[in-house]
CSV table of C-alpha atoms in Angstrom, one decimal:
chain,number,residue,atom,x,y,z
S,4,UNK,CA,-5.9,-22.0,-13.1
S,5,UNK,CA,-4.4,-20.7,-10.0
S,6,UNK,CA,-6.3,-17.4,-10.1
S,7,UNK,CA,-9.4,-19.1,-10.5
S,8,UNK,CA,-8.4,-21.4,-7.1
S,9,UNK,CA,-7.6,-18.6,-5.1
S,10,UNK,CA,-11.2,-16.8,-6.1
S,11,UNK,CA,-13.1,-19.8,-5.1
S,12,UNK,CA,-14.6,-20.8,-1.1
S,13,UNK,CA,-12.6,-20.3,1.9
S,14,UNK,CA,-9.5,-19.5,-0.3
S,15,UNK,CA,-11.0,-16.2,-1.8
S,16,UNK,CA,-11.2,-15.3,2.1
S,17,UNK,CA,-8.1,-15.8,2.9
S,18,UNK,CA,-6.0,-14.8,-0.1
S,19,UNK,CA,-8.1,-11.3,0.8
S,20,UNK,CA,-7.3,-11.0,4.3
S,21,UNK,CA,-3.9,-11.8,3.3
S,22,UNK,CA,-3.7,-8.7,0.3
S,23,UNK,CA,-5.0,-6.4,2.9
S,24,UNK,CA,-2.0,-7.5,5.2
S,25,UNK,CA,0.3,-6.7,2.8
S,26,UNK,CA,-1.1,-3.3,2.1
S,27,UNK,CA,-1.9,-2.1,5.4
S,28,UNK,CA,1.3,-3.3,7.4
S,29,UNK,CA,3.5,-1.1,5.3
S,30,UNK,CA,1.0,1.9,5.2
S,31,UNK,CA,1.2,1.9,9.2
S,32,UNK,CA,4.9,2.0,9.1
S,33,UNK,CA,5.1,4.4,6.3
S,34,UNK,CA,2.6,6.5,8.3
S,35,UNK,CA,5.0,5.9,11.4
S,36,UNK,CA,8.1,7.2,9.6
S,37,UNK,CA,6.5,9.7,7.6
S,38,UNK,CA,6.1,11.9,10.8
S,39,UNK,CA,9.9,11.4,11.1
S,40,UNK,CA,10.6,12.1,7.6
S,41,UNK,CA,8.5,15.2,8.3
S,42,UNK,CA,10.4,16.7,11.1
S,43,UNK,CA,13.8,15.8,9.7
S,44,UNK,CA,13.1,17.7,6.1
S,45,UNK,CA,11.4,20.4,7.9
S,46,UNK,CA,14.5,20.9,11.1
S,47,UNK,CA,16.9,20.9,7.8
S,48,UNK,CA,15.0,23.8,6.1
S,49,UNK,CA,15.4,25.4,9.1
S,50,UNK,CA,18.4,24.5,9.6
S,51,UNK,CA,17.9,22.8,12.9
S,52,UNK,CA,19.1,18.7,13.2
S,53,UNK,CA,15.5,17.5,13.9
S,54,UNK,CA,14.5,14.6,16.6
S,55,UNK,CA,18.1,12.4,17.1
S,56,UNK,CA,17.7,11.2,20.5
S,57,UNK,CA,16.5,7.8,20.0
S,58,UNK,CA,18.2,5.1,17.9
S,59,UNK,CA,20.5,6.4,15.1
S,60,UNK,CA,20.0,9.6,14.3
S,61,UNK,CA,16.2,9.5,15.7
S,62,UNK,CA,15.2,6.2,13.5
S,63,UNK,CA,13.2,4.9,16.6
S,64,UNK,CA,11.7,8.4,17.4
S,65,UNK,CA,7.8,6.9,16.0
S,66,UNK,CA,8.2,3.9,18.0
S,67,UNK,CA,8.8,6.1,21.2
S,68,UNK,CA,5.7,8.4,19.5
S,69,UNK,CA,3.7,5.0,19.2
S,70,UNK,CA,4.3,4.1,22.9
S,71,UNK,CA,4.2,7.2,24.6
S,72,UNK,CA,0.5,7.5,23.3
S,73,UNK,CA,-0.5,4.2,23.9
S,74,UNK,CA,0.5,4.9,27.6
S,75,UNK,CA,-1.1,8.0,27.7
S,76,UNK,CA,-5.1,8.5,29.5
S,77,UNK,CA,-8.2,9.0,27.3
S,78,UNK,CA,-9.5,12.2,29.4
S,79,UNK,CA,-13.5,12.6,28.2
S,80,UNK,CA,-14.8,15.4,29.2
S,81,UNK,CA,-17.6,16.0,31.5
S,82,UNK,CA,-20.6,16.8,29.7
S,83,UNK,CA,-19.2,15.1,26.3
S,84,UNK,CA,-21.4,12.6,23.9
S,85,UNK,CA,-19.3,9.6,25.3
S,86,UNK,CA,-20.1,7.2,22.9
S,87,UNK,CA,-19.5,9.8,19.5
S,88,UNK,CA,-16.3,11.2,21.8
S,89,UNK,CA,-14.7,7.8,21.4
S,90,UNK,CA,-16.3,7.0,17.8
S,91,UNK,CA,-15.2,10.2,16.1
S,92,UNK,CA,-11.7,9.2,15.4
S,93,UNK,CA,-12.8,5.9,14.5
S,94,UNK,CA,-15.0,7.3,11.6
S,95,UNK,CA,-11.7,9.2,10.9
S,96,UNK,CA,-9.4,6.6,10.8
S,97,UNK,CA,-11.7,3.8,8.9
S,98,UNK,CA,-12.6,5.5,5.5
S,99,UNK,CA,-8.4,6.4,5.8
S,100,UNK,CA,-7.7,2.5,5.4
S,101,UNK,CA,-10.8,2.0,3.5
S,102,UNK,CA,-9.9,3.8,0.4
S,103,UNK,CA,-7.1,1.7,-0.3
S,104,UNK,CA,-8.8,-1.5,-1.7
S,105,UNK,CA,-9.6,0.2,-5.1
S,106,UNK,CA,-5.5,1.8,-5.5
S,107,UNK,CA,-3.5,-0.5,-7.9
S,108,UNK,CA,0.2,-1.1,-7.1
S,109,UNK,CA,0.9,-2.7,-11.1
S,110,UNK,CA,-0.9,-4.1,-13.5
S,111,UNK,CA,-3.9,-5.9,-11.8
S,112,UNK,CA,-2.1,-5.7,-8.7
S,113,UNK,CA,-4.6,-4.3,-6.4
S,114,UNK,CA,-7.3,-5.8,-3.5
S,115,UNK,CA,-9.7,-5.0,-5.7
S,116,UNK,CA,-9.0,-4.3,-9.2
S,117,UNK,CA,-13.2,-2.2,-9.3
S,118,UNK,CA,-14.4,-1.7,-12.6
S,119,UNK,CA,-15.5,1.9,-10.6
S,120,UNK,CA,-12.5,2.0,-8.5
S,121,UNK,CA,-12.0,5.9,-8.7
S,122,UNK,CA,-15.9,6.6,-8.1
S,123,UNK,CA,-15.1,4.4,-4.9
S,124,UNK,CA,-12.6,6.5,-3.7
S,125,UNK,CA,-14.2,9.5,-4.3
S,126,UNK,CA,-17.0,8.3,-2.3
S,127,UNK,CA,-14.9,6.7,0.5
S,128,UNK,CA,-12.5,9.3,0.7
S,129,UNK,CA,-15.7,11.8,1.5
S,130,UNK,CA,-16.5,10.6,4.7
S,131,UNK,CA,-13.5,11.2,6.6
S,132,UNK,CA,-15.0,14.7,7.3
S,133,UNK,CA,-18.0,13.4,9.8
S,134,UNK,CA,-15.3,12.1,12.1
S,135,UNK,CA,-14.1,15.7,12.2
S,136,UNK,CA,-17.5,17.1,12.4
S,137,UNK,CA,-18.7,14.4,15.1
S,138,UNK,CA,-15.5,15.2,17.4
S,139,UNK,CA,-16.1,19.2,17.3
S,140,UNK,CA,-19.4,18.7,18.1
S,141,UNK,CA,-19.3,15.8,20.6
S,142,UNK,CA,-16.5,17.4,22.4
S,143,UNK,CA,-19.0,20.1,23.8
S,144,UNK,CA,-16.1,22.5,23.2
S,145,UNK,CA,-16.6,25.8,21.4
S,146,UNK,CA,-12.9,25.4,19.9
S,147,UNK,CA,-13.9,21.9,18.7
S,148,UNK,CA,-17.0,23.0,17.5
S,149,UNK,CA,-15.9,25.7,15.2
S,150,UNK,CA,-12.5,23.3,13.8
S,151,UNK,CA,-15.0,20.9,12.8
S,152,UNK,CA,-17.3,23.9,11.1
S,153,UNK,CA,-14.5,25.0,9.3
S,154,UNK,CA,-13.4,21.7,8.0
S,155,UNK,CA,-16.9,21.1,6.5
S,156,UNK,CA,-16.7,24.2,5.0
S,157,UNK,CA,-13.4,23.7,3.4
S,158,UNK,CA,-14.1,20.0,2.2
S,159,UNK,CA,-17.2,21.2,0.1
S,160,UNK,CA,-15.4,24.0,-1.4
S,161,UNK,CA,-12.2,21.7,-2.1
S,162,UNK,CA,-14.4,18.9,-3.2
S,163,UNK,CA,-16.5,20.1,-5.8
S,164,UNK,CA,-12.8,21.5,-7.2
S,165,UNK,CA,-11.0,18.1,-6.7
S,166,UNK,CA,-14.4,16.7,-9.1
S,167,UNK,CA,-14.3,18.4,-11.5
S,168,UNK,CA,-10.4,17.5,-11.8
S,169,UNK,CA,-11.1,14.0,-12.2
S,170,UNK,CA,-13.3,14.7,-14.4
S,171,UNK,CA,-11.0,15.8,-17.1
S,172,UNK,CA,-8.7,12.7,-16.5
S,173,UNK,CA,-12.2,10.5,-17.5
S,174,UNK,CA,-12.3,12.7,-20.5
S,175,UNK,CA,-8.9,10.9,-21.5
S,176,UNK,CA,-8.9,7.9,-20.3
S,177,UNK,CA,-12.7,6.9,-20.9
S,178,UNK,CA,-12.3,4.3,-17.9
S,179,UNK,CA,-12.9,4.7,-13.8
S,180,UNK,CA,-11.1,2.1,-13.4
S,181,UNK,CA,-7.2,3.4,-12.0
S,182,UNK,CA,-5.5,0.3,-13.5
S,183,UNK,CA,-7.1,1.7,-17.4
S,184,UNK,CA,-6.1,5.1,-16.0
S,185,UNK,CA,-2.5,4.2,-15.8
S,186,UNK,CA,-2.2,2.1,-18.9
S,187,UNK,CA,-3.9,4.9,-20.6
S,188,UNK,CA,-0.2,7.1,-19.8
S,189,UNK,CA,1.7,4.3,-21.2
S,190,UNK,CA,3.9,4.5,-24.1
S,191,UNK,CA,5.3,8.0,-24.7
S,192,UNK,CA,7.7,8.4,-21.7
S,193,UNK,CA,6.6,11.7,-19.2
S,194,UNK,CA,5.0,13.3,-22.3
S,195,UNK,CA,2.4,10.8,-22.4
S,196,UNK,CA,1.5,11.6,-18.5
S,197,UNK,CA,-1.5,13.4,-18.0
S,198,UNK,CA,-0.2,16.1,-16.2
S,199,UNK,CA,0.8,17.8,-19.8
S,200,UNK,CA,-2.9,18.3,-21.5
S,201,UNK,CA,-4.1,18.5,-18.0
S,202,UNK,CA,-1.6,20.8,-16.1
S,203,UNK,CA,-4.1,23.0,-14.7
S,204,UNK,CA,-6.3,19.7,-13.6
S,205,UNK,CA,-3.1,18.6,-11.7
S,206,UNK,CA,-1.9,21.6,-9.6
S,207,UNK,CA,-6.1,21.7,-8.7
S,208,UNK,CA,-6.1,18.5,-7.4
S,209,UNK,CA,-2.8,18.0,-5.8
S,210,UNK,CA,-3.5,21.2,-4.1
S,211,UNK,CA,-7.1,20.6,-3.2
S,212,UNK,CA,-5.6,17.7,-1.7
S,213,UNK,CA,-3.0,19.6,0.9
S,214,UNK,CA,-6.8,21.5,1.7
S,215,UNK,CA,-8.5,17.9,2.3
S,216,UNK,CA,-6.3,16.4,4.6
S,217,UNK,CA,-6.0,19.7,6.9
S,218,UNK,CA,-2.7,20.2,5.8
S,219,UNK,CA,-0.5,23.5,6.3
S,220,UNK,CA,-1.0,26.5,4.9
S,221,UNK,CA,-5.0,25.1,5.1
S,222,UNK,CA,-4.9,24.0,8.8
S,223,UNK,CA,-7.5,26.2,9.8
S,224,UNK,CA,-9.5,23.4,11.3
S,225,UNK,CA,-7.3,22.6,14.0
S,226,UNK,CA,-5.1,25.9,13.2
S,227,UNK,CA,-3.2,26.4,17.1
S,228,UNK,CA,-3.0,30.4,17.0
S,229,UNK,CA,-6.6,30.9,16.6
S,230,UNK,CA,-8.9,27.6,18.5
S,231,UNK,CA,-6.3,26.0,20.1
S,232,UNK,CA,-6.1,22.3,18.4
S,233,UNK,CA,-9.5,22.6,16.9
S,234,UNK,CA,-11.8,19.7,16.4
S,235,UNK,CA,-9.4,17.5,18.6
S,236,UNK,CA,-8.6,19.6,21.2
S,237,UNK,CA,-10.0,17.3,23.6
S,238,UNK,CA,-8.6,13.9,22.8
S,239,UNK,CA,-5.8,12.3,24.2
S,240,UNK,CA,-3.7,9.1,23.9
S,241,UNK,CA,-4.7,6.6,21.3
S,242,UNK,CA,-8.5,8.6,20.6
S,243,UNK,CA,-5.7,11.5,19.3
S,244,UNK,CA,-3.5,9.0,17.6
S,245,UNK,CA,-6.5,8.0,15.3
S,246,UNK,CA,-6.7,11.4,14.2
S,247,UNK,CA,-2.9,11.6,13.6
S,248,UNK,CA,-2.5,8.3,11.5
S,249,UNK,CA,-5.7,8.9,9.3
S,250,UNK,CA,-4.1,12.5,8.5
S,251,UNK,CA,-0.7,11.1,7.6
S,252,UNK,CA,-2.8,8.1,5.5
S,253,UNK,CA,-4.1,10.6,3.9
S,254,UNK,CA,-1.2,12.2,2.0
S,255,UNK,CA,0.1,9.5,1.8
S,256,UNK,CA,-3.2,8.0,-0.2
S,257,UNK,CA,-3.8,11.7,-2.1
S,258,UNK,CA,0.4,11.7,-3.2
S,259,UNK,CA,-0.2,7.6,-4.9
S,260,UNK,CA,-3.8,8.6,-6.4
S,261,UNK,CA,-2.1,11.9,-7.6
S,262,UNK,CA,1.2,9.7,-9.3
S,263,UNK,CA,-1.8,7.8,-10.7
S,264,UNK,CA,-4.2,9.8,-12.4
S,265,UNK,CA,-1.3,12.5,-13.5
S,266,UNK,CA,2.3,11.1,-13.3
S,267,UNK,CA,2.0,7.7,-15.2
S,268,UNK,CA,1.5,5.4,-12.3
S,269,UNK,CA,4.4,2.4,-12.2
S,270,UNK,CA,5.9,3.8,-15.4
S,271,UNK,CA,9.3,4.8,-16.0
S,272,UNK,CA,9.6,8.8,-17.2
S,273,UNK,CA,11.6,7.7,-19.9
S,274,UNK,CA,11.0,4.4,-22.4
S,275,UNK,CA,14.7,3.4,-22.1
S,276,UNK,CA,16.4,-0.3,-21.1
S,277,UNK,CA,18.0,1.6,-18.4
S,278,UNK,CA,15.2,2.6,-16.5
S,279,UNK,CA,12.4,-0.1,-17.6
S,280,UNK,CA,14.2,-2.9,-15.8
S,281,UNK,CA,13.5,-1.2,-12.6
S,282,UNK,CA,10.1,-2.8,-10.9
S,283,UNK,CA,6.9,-0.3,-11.6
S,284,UNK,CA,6.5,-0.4,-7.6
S,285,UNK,CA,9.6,1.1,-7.1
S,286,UNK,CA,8.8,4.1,-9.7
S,287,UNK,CA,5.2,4.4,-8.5
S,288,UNK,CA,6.7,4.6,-4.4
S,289,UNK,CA,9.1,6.8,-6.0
S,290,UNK,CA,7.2,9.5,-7.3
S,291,UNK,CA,4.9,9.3,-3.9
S,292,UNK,CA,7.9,10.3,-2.1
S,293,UNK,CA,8.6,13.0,-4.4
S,294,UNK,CA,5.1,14.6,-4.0
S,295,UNK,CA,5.1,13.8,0.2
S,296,UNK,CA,8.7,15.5,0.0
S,297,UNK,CA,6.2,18.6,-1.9
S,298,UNK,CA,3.6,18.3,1.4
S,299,UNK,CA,6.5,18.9,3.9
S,300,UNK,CA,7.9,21.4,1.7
S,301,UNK,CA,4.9,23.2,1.7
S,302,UNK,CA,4.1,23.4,5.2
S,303,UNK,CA,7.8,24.6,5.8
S,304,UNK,CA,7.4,27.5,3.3
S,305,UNK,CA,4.0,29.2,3.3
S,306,UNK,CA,2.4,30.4,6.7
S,307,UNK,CA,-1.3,29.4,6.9
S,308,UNK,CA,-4.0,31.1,4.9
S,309,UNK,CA,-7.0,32.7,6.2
S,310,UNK,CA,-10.0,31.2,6.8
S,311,UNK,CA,-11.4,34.0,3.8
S,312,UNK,CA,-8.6,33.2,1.8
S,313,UNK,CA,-8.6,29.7,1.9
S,314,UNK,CA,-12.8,29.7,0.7
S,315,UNK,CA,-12.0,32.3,-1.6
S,316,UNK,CA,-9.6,30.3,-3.4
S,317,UNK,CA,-11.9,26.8,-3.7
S,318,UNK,CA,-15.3,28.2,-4.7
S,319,UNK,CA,-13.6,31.7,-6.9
S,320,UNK,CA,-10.6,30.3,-8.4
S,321,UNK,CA,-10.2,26.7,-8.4
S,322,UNK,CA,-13.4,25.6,-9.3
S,323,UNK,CA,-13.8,28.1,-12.1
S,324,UNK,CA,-10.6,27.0,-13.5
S,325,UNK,CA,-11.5,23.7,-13.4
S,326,UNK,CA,-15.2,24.2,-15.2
S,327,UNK,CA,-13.0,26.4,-18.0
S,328,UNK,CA,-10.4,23.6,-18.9
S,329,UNK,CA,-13.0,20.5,-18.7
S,330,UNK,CA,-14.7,23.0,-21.9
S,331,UNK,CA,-10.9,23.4,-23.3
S,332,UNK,CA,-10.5,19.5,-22.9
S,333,UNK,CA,-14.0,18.7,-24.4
S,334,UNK,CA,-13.4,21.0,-27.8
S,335,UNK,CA,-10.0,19.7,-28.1
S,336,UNK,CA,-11.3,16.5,-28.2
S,337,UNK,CA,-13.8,17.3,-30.9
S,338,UNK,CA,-10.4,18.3,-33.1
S,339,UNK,CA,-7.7,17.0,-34.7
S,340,UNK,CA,-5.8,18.2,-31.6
S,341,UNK,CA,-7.8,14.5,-30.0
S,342,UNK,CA,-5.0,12.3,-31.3
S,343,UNK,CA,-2.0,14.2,-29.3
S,344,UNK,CA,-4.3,14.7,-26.0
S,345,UNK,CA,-4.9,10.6,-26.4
């Protein structure tokens, strides 16, 4: 009865506006700390302390971050495409927030629990590139130019690799829809995860996914040694900020669809009393920290790829990979080995 009154007229409006509050607030602040997290877990590796100048220990550092570049001038250049200059990050940052109304947090606990829900992200998730593309190229900056080049290059290669991964997870679950997707892990503890018939699916599309969001060792859109700051070179201030918080949104969004599709969702890796009573939330947040603490371990570990290397890796290795085991899931399916892959 109540479900049915908050679905109905103005109501259905508002209980929206209000799910998408809940979502994005905390997004934006885990965004906000994540670039703190980041340079705290990376100074330890390196054993250096890390920012811990303002507030304890440097807990206000992203609120000083947040103001410094809200202060700070939008400098256009000269002979830039004004209006896609100041629209580029924009395209960034919107499909960043967008993807987010199909991810369930629970059972049925989503802004929109889509029948299609992982074809939507897929497709949403896709156009965060032309925000690159449109600020190399309406920068009028050669750097720009060939950042945003490269990062079209490497989001087809990464793409088509990070498809065909899904695709084995559809095998199993028969469903697009992430909520079936989880439930589909249910039952068996970690065994039951996904990640254990489909290992080689997993490390293909968490690591396609460190590609996607121009993350280190695959920074090579924006990579400093080579073309400066790439595709942004020229912003500044907020235009740069948009960049920034779609990036961090990003792996952030990849790490939850990732725990998901592969790692059981809000399940507990074990089916006992003593770990059941704890909320799914807190096991699904949990194991997104896990794989954000594996982003930031990455960047402080591996120096960045070649620009060869990194397309050598999408189109020769990952995406044959993936063709081979979708042919390894399919005949194991058509076996007796379909009960213990189900």
């Amino acid at each position: 009865m109540m479900q049915d009154f908050f679905h109905t007229g103005w109501w259905a409006v508002l209980w929206s506006i209000i799910k998408i509050v809940i979502v994005v607030v905390p997004l934006l602040l885990g965004v906000a700390y994540l670039t703190l997290a980041e340079r705290k877990v990376i100074g330890y590796m390196q054993v250096r302390l890390g920012p811990n100048r303002v507030g304890f220990r440097g807990s206000l550092q992203p609120i000083a971050d947040a103001l410094k570049l809200m202060f700070k001038e939008v400098i256009i250049p000269t002979n830039a495409n004004r209006f896609l200059f100041l629209a580029a990050p924009v395209l960034a940052f919107v499909p960043a927030l967008l993807v987010w109304a199909a991810v369930p947090f629970g059972p049925d606990v989503a802004i929109s629990n889509m029948n299609a829900g992982l074809l939507y992200v897929l497709a949403i998730a896709g156009l965060g590139v032309y925000g690159i593309i449109v600020a190399g190229w309406a920068s009028n900056s050669k750097y720009a130019f060939l950042g945003a080049m490269r990062a079209a290059a490497q989001l087809v290669a990464y793409e088509i690799a990070m498809g065909f991964a899904l695709v084995g997870v559809l095998m199993l679950a028969q469903t697009l829809n992430l909520s079936k997707i989880v439930e589909a892990q249910a039952g068996g503890g970690f065994w039951s995860w996904y990640w254990l018939p489909l290992f080689p699916f997993f490390l293909v599309y968490f690591i396609s996914g460190v590609a996607e969001t121009n993350r280190a060792p695959f920074d090579v859109a924006e990579g400093e040694s080579e073309i400066v700051a790439g595709f942004h070179v020229e912003y500044s201030g907020m235009a740069f900020a948009l960049f920034f918080l779609a990036e961090y949104a990003n792996m952030i969004f990849v790490s939850l669809l990732t725990t998901v599709l592969f790692l059981g969702g809000w399940y507990a890796p074990i089916n006992t009393p003593l770990l059941t009573w704890i909320p799914g939330l807190v096991w699904l947040l949990l194991k997104t920290a896990f794989l954000l603490y594996v982003f930031l371990w990455i960047r402080a570990t591996f120096p960045r790829y070649r620009y060869d290397q990194i397309m050598r890796l999408g189109w020769k290795v990952f995406i044959p990979v993936t063709i081979a085991w979708i042919v390894v899931v399919g005949i194991a399916l058509e076996t007796p080995m379909r009960a213990l892959l189900r």
